[in-house]
Coordinates of C-alpha atoms in Angstrom, one line a residue:
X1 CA 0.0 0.0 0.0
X2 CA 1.3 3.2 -0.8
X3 CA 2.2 6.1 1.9
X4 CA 0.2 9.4 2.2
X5 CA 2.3 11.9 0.9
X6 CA 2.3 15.1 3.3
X7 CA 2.3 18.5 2.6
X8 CA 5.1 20.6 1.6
X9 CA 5.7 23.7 3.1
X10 CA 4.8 25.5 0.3
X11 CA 1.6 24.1 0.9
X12 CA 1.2 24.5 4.5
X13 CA 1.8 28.0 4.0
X14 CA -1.0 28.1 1.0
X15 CA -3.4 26.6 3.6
X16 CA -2.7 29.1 6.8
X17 CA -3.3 32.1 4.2
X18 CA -7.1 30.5 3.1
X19 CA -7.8 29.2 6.7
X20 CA -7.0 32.8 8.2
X21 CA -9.4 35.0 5.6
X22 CA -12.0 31.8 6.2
X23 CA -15.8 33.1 7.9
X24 CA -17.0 30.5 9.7
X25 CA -21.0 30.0 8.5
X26 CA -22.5 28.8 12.2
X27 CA -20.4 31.0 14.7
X28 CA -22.2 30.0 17.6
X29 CA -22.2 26.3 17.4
X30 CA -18.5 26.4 19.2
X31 CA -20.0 27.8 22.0
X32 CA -23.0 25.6 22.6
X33 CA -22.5 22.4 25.1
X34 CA -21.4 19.2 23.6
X35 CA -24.3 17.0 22.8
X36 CA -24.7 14.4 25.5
X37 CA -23.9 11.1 24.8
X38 CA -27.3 9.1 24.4
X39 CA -25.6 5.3 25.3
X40 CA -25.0 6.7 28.8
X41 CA -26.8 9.5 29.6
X42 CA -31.1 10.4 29.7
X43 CA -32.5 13.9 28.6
X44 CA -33.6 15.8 31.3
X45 CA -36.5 15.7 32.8
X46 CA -38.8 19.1 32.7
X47 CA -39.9 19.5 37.2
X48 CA -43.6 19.3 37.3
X49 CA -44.8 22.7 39.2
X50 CA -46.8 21.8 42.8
X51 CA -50.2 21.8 42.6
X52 CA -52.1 24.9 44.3
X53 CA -52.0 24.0 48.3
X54 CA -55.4 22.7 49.1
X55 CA -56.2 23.0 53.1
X56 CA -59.0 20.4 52.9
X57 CA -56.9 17.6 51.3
X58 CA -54.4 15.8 53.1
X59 CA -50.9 14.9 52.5
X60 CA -50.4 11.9 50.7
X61 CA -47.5 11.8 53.2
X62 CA -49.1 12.3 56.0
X63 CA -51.8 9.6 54.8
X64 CA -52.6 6.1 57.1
X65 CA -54.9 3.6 56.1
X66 CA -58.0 3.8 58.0
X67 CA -57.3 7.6 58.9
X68 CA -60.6 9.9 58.0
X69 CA -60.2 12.5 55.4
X70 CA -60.2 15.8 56.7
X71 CA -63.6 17.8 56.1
X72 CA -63.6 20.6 53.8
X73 CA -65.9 23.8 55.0
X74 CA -66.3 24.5 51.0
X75 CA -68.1 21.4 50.2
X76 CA -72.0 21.3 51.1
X77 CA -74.6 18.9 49.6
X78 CA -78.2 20.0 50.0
X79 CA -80.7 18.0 50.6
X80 CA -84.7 18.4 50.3
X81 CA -86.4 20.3 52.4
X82 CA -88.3 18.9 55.5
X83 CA -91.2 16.4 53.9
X84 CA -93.8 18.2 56.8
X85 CA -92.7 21.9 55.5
X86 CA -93.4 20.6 52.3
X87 CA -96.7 19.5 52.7
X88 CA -97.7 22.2 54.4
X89 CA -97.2 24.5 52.0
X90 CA -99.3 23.2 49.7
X91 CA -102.6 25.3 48.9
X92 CA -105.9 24.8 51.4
X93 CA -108.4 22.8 49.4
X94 CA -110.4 21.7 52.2
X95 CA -113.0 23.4 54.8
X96 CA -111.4 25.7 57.0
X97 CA -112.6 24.7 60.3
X98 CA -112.5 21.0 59.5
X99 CA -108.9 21.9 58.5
X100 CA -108.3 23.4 61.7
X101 CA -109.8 20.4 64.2
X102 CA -107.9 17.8 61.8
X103 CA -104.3 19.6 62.8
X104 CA -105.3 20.1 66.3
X105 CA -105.9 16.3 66.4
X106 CA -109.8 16.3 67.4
X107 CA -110.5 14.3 64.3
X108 CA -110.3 10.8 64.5
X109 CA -109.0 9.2 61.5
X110 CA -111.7 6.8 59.8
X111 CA -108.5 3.9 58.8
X112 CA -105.0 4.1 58.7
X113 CA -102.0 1.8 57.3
X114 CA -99.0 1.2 58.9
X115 CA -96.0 1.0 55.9
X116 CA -93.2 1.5 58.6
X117 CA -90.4 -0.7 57.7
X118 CA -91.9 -1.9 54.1
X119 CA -89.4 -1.1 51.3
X120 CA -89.9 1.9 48.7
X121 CA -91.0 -1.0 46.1
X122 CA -93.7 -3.0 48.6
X123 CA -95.3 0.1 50.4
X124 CA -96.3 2.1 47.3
X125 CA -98.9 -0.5 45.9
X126 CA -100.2 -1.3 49.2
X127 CA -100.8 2.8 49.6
X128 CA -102.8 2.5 46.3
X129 CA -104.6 -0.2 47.7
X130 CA -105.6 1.0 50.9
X131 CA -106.6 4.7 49.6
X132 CA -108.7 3.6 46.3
X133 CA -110.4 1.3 49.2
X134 CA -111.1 4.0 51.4
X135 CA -112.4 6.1 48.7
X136 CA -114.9 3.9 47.6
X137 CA -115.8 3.1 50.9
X138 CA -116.9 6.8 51.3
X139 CA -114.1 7.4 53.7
X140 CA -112.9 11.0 54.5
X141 CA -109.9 10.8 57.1
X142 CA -107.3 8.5 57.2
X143 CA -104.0 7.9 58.6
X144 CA -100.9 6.6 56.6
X145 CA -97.9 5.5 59.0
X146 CA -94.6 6.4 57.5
X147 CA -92.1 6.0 60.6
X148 CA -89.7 8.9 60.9
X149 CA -86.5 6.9 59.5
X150 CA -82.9 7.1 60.3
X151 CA -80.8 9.8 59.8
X152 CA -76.9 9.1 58.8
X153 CA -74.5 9.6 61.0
X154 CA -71.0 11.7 61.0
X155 CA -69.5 8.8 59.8
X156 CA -71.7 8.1 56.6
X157 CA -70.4 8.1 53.5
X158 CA -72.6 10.2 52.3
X159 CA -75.5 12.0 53.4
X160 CA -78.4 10.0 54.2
X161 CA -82.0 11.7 53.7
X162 CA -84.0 10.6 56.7
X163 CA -87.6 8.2 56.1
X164 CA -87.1 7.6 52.3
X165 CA -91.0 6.6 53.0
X166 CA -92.0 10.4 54.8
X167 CA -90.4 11.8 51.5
X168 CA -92.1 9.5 49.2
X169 CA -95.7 9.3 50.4
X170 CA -96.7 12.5 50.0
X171 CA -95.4 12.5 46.3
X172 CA -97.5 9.1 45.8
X173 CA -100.4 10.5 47.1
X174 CA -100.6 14.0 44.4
X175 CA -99.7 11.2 41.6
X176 CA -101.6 9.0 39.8
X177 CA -103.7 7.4 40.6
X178 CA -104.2 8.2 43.9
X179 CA -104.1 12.5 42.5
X180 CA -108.3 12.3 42.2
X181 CA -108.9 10.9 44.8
X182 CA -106.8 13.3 47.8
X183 CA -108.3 16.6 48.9
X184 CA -105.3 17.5 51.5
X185 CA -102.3 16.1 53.1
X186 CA -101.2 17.0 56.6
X187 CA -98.7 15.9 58.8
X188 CA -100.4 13.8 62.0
X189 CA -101.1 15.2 65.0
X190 CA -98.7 14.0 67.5
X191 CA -101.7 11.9 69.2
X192 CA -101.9 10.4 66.0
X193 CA -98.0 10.0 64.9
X194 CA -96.8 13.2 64.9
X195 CA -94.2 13.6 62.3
X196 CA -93.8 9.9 61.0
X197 CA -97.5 10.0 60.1
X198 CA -100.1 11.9 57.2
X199 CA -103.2 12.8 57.7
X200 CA -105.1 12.1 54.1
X201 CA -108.5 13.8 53.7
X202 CA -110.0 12.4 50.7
X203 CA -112.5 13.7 48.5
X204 CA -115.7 12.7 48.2

């Protein structure tokens, strides 16, 4: 194989004349840092910024299974009003005075049904049943028994309305079918139940 042959001086010399006049075309890629080398080093990773402090969460630090989660004064679930309020702000459709003696409890209810501790599913048909009996009996008072129901406590998971079947009564009794056939709706008198009972006046 034959040798390289190096340059003369008078070639050298030709060279250091072009390299000094020579304008290099990307002045600032001397400067930048030396490309890392990718068989041993990782590109750097961009730091995620902290989320906004929240005061009602905890610390996943600070975090033990079976510990409660700390409350947070921003978050409120509403539930529906009182089922008594509610019925009592329905319009007067009845007599006035009988009105009066039904709430003050001198009226003794004609029937009644007892649907405390039935399920949502058993004590609606058996409300139908008893009513549209009482209607064509000619009956004007009677008494549905709802129970006042539980209330959840502070350790619920969530908020528990109190007597699904207080809540759901009244809104059977202004539906069909039972709509035609009820005049009013009253909370009991507490002789007769109090709270955990309806007075339904039917009409005639």
């Amino acid at each position: 194989m034959a040798r390289r042959r190096g340059l003369s001086a008078d070639e050298k010399a030709l060279w250091s004349r072009v390299a000094s006049t020579a304008v290099p075309l990307h002045p600032r890629r001397s400067e930048a840092a030396p490309l890392p080398d990718p068989l041993i080093s990782t590109p750097p990773v961009k730091p995620v910024p902290p989320a906004a402090a929240r005061p009602d969460l905890m610390p996943l630090d600070d975090f033990r299974i079976g510990a409660r989660p700390l409350k947070s004064a921003s978050t409120r679930i509403e539930l529906s009003s009182h089922p008594a309020q509610s019925v009592r702000e329905h319009p007067l459709r009845m007599d006035h005075k009988t009105h009066r003696r039904m709430n003050q409890g001198k009226l003794a209810p004609e029937a009644r049904i007892d649907l405390h501790g039935m399920t949502l599913s058993v004590a609606q048909p058996n409300l139908i049943r008893f009513v549209m009996n009482a209607h064509t009996s000619g009956l004007r008072l009677v008494l549905v028994i709802t129970g006042k129901g539980r209330e959840g406590g502070p350790d619920a998971p969530l908020p528990v309305r109190p007597g699904a079947l207080r809540h759901n009564v009244p809104l059977w009794l202004h539906m069909a079918p039972l709509a035609p056939l009820v005049l009013q709706v009253r909370p009991a008198h507490r002789r007769h139940g109090g709270e955990g009972a309806y007075y339904v006046y039917l009409r005639r």
